[in-house]
Coordinates of C-alpha atoms in Angstrom, one line a residue:
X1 CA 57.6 33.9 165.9
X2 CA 60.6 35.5 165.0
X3 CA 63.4 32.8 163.2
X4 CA 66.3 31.6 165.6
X5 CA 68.5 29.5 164.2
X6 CA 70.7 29.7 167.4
X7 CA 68.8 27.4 169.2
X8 CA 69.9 23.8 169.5
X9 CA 68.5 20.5 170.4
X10 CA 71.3 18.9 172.8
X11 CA 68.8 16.3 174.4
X12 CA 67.3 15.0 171.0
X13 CA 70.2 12.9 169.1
X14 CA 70.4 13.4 165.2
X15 CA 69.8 9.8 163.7
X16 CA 70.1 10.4 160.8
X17 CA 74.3 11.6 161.2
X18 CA 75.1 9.4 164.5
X19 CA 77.6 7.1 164.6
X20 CA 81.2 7.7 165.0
X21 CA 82.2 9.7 162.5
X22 CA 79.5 12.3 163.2
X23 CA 81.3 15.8 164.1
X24 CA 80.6 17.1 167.4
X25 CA 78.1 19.9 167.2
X26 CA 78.5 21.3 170.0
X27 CA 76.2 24.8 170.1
X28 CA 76.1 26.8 167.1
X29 CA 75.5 30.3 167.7
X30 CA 73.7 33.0 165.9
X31 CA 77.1 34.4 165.1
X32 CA 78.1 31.2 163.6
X33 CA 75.5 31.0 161.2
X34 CA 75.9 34.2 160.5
X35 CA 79.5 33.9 158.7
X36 CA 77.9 31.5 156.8
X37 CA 75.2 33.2 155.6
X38 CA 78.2 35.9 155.2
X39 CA 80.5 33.4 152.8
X40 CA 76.8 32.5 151.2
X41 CA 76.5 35.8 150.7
X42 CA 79.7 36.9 149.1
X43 CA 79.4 34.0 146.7
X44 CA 76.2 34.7 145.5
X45 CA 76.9 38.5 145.1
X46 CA 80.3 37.6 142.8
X47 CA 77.4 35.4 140.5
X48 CA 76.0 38.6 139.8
X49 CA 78.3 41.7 140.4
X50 CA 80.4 41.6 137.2
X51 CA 76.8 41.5 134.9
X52 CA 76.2 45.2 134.6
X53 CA 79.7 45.8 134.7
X54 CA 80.6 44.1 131.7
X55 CA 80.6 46.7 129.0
X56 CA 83.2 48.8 130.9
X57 CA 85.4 45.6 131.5
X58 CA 85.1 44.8 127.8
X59 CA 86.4 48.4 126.7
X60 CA 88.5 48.9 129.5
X61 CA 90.8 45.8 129.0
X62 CA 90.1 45.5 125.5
X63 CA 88.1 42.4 125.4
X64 CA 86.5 41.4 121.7
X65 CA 82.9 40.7 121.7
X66 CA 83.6 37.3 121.5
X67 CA 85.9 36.6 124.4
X68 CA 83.9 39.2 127.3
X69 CA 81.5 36.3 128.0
X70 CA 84.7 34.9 129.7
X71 CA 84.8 36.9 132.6
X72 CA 81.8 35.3 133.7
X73 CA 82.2 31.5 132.5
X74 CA 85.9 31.6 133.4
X75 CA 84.4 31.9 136.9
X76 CA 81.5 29.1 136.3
X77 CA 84.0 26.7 134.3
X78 CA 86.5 26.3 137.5
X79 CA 83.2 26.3 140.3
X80 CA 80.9 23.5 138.4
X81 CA 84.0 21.5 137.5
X82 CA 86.1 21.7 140.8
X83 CA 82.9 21.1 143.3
X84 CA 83.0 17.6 143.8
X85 CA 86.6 17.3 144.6
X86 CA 86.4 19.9 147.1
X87 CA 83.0 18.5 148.7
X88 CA 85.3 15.8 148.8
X89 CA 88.1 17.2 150.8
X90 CA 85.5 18.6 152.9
X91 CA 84.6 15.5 154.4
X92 CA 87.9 14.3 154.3
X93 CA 90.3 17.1 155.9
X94 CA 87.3 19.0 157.7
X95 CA 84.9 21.8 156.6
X96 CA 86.1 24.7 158.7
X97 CA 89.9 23.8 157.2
X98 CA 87.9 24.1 153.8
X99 CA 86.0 26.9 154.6
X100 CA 89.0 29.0 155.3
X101 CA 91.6 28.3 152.9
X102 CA 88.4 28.6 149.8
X103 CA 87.5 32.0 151.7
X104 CA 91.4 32.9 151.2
X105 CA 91.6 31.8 147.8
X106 CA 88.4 33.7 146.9
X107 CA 89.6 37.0 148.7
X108 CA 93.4 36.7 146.9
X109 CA 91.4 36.1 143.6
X110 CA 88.9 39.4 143.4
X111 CA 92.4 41.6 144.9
X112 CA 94.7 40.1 141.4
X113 CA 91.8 40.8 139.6
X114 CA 91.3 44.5 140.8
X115 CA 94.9 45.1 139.6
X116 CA 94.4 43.1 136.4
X117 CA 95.7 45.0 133.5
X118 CA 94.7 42.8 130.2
X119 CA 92.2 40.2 129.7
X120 CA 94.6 37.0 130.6
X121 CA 95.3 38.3 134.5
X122 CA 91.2 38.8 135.1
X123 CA 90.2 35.6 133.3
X124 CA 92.6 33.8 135.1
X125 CA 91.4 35.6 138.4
X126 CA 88.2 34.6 137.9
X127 CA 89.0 31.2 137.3
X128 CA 90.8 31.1 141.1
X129 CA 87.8 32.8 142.5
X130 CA 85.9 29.3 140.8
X131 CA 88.5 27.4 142.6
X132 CA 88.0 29.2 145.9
X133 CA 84.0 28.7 145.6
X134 CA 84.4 24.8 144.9
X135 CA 86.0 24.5 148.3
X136 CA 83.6 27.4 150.4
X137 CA 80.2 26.5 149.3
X138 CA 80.2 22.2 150.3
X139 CA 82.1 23.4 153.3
X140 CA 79.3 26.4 153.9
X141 CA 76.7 23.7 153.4
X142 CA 78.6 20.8 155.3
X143 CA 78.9 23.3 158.4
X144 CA 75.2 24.2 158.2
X145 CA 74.0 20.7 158.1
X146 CA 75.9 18.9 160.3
X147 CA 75.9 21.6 163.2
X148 CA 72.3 22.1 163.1
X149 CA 70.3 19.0 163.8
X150 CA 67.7 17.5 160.9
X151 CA 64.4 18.9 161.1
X152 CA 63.0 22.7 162.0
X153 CA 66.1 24.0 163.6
X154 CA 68.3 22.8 160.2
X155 CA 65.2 24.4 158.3
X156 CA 65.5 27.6 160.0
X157 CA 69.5 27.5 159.1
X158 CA 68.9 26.7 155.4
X159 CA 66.5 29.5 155.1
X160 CA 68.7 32.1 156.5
X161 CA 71.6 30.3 154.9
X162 CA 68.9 30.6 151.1
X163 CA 68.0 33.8 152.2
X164 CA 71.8 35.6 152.0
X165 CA 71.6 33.9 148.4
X166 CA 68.9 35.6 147.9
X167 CA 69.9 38.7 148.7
X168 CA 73.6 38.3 147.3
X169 CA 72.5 37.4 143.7
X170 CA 70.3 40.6 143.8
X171 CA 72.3 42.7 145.5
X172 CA 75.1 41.7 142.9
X173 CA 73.3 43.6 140.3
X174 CA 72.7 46.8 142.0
X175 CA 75.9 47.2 144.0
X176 CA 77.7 46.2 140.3
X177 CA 75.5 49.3 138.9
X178 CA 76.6 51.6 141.5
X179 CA 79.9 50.9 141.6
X180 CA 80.6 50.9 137.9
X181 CA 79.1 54.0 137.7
X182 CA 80.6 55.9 140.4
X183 CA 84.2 54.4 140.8
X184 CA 85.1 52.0 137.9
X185 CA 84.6 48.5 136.9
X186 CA 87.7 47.3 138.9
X187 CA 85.5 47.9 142.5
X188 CA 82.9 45.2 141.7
X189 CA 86.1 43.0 142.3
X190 CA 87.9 44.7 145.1
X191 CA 84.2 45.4 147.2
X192 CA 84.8 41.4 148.3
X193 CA 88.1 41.9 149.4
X194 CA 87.5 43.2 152.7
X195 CA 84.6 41.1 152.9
X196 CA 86.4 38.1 152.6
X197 CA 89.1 39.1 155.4
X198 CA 86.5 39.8 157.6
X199 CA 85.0 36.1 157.3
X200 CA 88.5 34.6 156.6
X201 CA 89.0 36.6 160.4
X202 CA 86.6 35.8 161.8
X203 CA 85.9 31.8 160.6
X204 CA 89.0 30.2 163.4
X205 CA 87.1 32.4 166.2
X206 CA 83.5 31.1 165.6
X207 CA 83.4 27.7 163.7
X208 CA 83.9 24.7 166.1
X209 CA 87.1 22.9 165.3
X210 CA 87.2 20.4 163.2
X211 CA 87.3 16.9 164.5
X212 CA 90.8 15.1 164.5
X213 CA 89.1 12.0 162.8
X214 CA 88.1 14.1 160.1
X215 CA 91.3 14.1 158.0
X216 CA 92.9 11.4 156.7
X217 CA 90.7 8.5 156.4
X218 CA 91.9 6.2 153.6
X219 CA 93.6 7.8 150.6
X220 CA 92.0 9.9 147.9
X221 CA 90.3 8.1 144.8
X222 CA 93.3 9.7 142.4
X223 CA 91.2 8.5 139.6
X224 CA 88.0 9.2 140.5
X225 CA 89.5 12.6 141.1
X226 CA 91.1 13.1 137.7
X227 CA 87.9 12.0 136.0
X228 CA 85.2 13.8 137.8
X229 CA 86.9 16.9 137.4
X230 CA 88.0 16.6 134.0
X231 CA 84.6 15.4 133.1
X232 CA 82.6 18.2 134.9
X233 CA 84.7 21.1 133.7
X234 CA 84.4 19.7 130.3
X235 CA 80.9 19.7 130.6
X236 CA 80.3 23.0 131.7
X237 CA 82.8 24.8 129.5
X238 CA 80.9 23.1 126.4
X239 CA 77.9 24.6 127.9
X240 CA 78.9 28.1 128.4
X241 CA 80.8 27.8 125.3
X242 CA 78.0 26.8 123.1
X243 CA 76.4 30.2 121.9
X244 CA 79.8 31.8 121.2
X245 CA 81.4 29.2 119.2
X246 CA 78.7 27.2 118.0
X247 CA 76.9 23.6 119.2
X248 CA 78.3 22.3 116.2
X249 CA 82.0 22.7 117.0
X250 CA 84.5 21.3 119.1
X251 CA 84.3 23.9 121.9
X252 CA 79.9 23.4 122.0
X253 CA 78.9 19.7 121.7
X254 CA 82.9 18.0 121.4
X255 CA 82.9 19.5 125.1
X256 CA 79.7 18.0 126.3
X257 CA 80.5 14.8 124.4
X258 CA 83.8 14.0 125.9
X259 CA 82.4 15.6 129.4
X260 CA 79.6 13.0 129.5
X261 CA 81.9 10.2 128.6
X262 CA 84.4 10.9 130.6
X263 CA 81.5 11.1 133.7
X264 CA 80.2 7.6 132.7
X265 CA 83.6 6.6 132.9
X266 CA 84.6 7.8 136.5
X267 CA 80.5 6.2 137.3
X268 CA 82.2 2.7 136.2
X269 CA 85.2 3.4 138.2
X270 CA 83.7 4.6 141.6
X271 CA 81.5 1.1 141.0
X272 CA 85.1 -0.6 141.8
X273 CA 86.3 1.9 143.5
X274 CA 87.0 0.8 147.7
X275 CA 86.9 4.4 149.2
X276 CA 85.0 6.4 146.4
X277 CA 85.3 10.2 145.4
X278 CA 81.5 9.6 145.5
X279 CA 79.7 6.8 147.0
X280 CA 77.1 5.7 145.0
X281 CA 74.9 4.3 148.3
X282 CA 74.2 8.1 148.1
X283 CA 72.1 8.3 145.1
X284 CA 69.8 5.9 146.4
X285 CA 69.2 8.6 148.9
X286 CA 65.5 9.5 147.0
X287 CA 65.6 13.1 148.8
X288 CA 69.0 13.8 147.4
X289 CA 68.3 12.3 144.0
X290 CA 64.8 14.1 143.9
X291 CA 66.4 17.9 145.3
X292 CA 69.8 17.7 142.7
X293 CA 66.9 17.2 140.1
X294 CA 65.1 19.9 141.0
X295 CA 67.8 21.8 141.1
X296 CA 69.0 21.1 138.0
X297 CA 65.3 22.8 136.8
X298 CA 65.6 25.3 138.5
X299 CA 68.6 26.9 138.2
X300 CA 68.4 27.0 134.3
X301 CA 65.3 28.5 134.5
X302 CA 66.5 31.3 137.0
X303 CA 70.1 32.1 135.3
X304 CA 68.1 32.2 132.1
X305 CA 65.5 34.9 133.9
X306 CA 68.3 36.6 135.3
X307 CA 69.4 37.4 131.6
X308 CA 66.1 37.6 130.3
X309 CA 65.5 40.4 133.2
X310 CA 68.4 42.3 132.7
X311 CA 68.8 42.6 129.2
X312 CA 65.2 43.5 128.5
X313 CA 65.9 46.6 130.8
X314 CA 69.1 47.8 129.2
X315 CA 68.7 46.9 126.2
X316 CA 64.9 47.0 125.2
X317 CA 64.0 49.7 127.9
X318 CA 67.1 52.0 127.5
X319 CA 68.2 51.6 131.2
X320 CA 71.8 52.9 133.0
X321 CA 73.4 49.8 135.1
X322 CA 72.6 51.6 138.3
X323 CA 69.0 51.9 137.2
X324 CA 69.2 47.9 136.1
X325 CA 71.0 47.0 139.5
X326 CA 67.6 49.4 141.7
X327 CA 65.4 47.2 139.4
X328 CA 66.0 44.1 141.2
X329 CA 65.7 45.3 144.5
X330 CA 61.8 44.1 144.9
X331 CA 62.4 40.7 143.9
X332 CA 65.6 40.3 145.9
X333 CA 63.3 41.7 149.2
X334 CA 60.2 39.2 148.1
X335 CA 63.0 36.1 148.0
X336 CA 64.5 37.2 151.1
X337 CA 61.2 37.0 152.9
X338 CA 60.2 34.0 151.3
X339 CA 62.9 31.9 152.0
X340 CA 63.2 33.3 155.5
X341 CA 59.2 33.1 156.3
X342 CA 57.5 31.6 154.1
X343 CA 59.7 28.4 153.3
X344 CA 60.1 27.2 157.1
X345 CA 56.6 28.0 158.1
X346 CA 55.3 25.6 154.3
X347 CA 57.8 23.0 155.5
X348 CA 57.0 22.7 158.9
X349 CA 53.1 22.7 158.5
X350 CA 52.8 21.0 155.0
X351 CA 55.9 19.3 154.2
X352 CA 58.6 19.5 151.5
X353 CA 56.8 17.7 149.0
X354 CA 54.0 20.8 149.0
X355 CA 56.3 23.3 149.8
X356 CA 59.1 22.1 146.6
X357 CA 55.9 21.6 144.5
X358 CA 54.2 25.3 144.9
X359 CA 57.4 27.3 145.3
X360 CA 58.7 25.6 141.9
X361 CA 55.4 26.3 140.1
X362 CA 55.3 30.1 141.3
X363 CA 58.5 30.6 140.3
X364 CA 57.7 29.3 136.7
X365 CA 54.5 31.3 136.6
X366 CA 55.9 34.2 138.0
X367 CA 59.0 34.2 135.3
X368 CA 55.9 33.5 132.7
X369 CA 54.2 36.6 133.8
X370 CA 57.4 39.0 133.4
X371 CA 58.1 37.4 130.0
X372 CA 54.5 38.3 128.6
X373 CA 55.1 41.9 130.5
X374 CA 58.1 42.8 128.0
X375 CA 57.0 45.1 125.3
X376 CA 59.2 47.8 123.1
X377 CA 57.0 50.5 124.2
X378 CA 57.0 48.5 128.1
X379 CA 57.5 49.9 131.3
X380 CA 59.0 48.7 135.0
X381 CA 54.9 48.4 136.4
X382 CA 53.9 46.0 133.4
X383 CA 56.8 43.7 135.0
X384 CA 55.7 43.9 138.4
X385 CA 53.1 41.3 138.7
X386 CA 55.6 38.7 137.2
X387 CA 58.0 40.3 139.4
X388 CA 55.8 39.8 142.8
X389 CA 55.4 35.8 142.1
X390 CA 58.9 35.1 140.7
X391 CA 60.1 36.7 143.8
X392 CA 58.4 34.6 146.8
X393 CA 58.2 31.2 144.5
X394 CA 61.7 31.5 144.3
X395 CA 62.4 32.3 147.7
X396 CA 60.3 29.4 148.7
X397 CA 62.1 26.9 146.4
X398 CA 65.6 28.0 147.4
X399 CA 64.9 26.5 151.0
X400 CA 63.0 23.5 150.4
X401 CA 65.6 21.9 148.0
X402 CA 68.3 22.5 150.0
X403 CA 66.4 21.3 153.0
X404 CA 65.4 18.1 151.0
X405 CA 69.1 17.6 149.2
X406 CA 70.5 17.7 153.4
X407 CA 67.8 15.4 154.7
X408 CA 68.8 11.5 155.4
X409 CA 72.9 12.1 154.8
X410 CA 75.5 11.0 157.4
X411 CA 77.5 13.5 158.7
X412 CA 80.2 12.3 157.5
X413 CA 79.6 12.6 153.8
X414 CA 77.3 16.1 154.1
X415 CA 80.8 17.5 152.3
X416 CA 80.0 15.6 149.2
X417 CA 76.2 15.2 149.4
X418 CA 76.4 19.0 149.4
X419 CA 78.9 19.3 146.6
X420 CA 76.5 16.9 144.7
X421 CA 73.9 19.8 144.9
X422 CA 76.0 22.2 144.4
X423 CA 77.4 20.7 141.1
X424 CA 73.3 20.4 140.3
X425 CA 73.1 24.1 140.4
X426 CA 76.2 25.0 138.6
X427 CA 75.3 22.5 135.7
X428 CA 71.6 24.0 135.5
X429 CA 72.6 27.7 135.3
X430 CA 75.1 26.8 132.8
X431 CA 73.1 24.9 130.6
X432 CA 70.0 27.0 131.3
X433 CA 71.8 30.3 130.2
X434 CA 73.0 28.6 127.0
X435 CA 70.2 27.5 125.8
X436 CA 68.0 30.5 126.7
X437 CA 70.8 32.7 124.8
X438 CA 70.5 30.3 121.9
X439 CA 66.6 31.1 121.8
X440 CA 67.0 34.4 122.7
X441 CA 69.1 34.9 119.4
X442 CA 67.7 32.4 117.3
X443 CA 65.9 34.9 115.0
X444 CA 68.3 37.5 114.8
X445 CA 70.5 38.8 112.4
X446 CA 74.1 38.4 113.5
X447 CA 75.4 41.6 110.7
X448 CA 73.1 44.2 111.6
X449 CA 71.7 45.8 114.9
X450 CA 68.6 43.9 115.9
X451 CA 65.2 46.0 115.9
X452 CA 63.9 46.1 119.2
X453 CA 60.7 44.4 118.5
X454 CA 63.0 41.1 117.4
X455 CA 65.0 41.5 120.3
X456 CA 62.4 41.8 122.5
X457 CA 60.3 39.0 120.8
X458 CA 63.5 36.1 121.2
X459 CA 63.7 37.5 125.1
X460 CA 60.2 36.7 125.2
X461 CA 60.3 33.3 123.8
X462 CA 63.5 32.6 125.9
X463 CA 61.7 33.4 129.1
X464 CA 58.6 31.6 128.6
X465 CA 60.8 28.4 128.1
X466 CA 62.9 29.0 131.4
X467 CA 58.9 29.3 132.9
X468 CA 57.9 26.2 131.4
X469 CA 60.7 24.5 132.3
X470 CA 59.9 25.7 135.9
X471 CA 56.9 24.7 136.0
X472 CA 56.7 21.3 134.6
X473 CA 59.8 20.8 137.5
X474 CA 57.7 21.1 140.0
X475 CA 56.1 17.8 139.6
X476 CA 59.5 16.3 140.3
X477 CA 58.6 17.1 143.8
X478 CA 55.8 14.2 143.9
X479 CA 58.5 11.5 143.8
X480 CA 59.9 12.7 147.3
X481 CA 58.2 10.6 149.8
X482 CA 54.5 11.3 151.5
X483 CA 54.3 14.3 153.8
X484 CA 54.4 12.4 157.2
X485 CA 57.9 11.3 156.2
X486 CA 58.9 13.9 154.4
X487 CA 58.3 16.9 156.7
X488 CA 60.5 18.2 159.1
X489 CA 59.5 16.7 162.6
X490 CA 58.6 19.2 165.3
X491 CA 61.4 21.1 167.1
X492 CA 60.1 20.0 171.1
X493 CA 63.0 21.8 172.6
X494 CA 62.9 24.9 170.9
X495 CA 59.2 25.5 172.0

């Protein structure tokens, strides 16, 4: 049966979101969910796009070694760190408000860094396109789950709404390879302009309005604000700073220090705390607890696969970025699928702690199986196998956390149970890429060119730990409840 998310459930109440701040529904359309999956999209694509254009950024702005890394964790820094405030205001001013003015940020943000003529303008570009995706991807989420009612027809929203990421995060590589190569490094940043006017266009037209009891109720938690922002960012930049300046330094493990004390602070504050930035009921939620923790896995793993992939192939296989961006079009065609097929149809008919469980462990094994593929005298069809499982177990696993992370939240705090997620994902790539690098390297000399047997050998090593790490994650999904309550209960009215 083909997947139509359009259909809606108008006689069966959601219980799990009534009550009177639930938003009014009303009946989203296929063309709603389809400027989701659009901003979903476009996120995911900026993740990627600037990879394989790096090099020609580096020279053409005269970036140092050191400092290129920046264009991408500039980017991460602001998103991870910003994410719970704007999940916040999400709930608290309305998610299509949100929507639109991230969308606007976002769009202003790739144009200034088009134009950018020295490093300082595109690093500080890159850190408002952050800011723009800390408010669009809660409110993407908030708008998904709240308009589409718990159970199959959320499902089959998620795993459109998984599938654009999917296909952005791929498609990011290739469309960064074709543009550098045929028009310049500055059209990986002004190819989401127009993108992001259309949806910024189009959002006022399509998403329902929000409701007037949405905004305003109670004051912001100033200090919960202050600290969970300061804290995150903090956290993250000590990440992503770690194999440039060294764990051993202020910017590495001072960061992650003062980031995690400054998070156990703002914990002890939201305990006291009247109208919290984050209400702590939530992590007594066991789905959201169980999904933000299997998300944490699973994004290190994949951001560290993502490297592993691409740098094997132009560096240890001698390929162009166009050739390096055409190299991930099977797996971005096998997620796609996966999360669009495979996912709902596991869900519905075995549950989410199956589905979570054997989508996790095919993604490890599948990661596993490229790793052992690389070779210095390797080729594109020894990858393939690990290719064809990473693919669908990723695909798989995209949908079923985010289905889980959703299930059992109010409506009216879907804003920052998304955000919670979303912050999930954002620390795990971070800290998965870090470390990865850090393994990656370990053996190498840091004065000389590296033979391409050693580089190959720490790539190896690096991805085998992002597979392991997988694959022991997946047992995270037995502490999400038995399948009877756990599955998503049969759609009656969209028989």
């Amino acid at each position: 049966m083909p997947i139509s998310p359009a259909r809606t459930r108008r006689s069966t109440p959601d219980r799990t979101t009534s009550g009177p701040d639930t938003p009014a529904r009303g009946a989203p359309t296929g063309l709603t969910l389809a400027i989701l999956a659009a901003a979903q999209f476009v996120v995911a694509l900026d993740y990627n796009i600037v990879y394989v254009a790096l090099p020609e950024i580096g020279s053409g702005l005269g970036f140092t070694a050191q400092s290129l890394q920046w264009v991408v964790s500039s980017y991460a820094v602001t998103f991870g760190g910003l994410l719970l405030l704007g999940g916040r205001l999400v709930d608290r001013i309305g998610a299509r408000r949100m929507f639109a003015l991230g969308v606007a940020l976002f769009g202003l943000a790739c144009l200034v860094g088009g134009f950018a003529g020295n490093p300082g303008v595109l690093l500080a570009a890159r850190a408002l396109q952050g800011v723009g995706a800390a408010m669009l991807a809660p409110a993407t989420l908030s708008l998904i789950n709240t308009g589409f009612a718990e159970g199959v027809e959320r499902t089959r929203a998620l795993a459109i709404w998984s599938a654009a990421g999917s296909a952005g995060l791929a498609a990011g590589a290739l469309l960064g390879g074709v543009l550098t190569e045929l028009g310049g490094w500055r059209w990986v940043m002004f190819v989401m302009v127009p993108a992001a006017a259309a949806i910024l266009f189009a959002a006022p037209r399509v998403l329902a309005a929000d409701r007037p009891t949405a905004a305003g109720r109670g004051g912001l938690d100033v200090p919960g604000v202050l600290l969970a922002t300061a804290g995150s960012t903090l956290l993250v930049f000590g990440l992503v700073s770690g194999p440039d300046a060294g764990w051993v330094s202020l910017r590495g493990v001072g960061a992650i220090a003062a980031g995690a004390v400054l998070l156990g602070l703002f914990v002890l504050v939201e305990r006291r705390t009247r109208d919290p930035l984050v209400p702590l009921r939530l992590f007594g939620n066991r789905s959201l607890v169980v999904a933000m923790a299997a998300i944490l896995v699973f994004q290190s793993g994949l951001g560290g696969a993502y490297y592993v992939f691409t740098t094997y192939l132009q560096n240890g296989l001698g390929y162009s970025a166009l050739k390096t961006g055409l190299a991930f079009l099977p797996v971005t065609v096998l997620s796609v699928v996966a999360g669009m097929r495979l996912g709902p149809a596991l869900i519905g008919s075995r549950g989410l702690r199956f589905t979570l469980f054997v989508g996790m462990l095919a993604n490890g094994l599948g990661i596993g199986a490229l790793a052992l593929g690389m070779s210095a005298d390797g080729s594109f069809v020894a990858l393939l196998p690990g290719i064809l499982v990473w693919g669908l177990g990723g695909g798989v696993t995209f949908t079923a956390m985010f289905v889980t992370a959703a299930s059992g939240v109010a409506a009216r705090e879907q804003g920052i149970a998304s955000a919670l997620a979303t912050t999930a994902q954002q620390l795990g790539g971070a800290a998965g890429l870090a470390v990865l690098i850090a393994i990656a390297n370990a053996h190498l000399a840091t004065d000389t060119a590296p033979a391409p047997e050693d580089l190959i050998d720490g790539l190896r090593a690096a991805g085998l730990v992002a597979a392991a790490a997988s694959i022991l994650g997946a047992f995270l999904a037995f502490a999400l409840r038995r399948p009877a309550a756990a599955a998503s209960p049969p759609d009656r009215t969209a028989a």
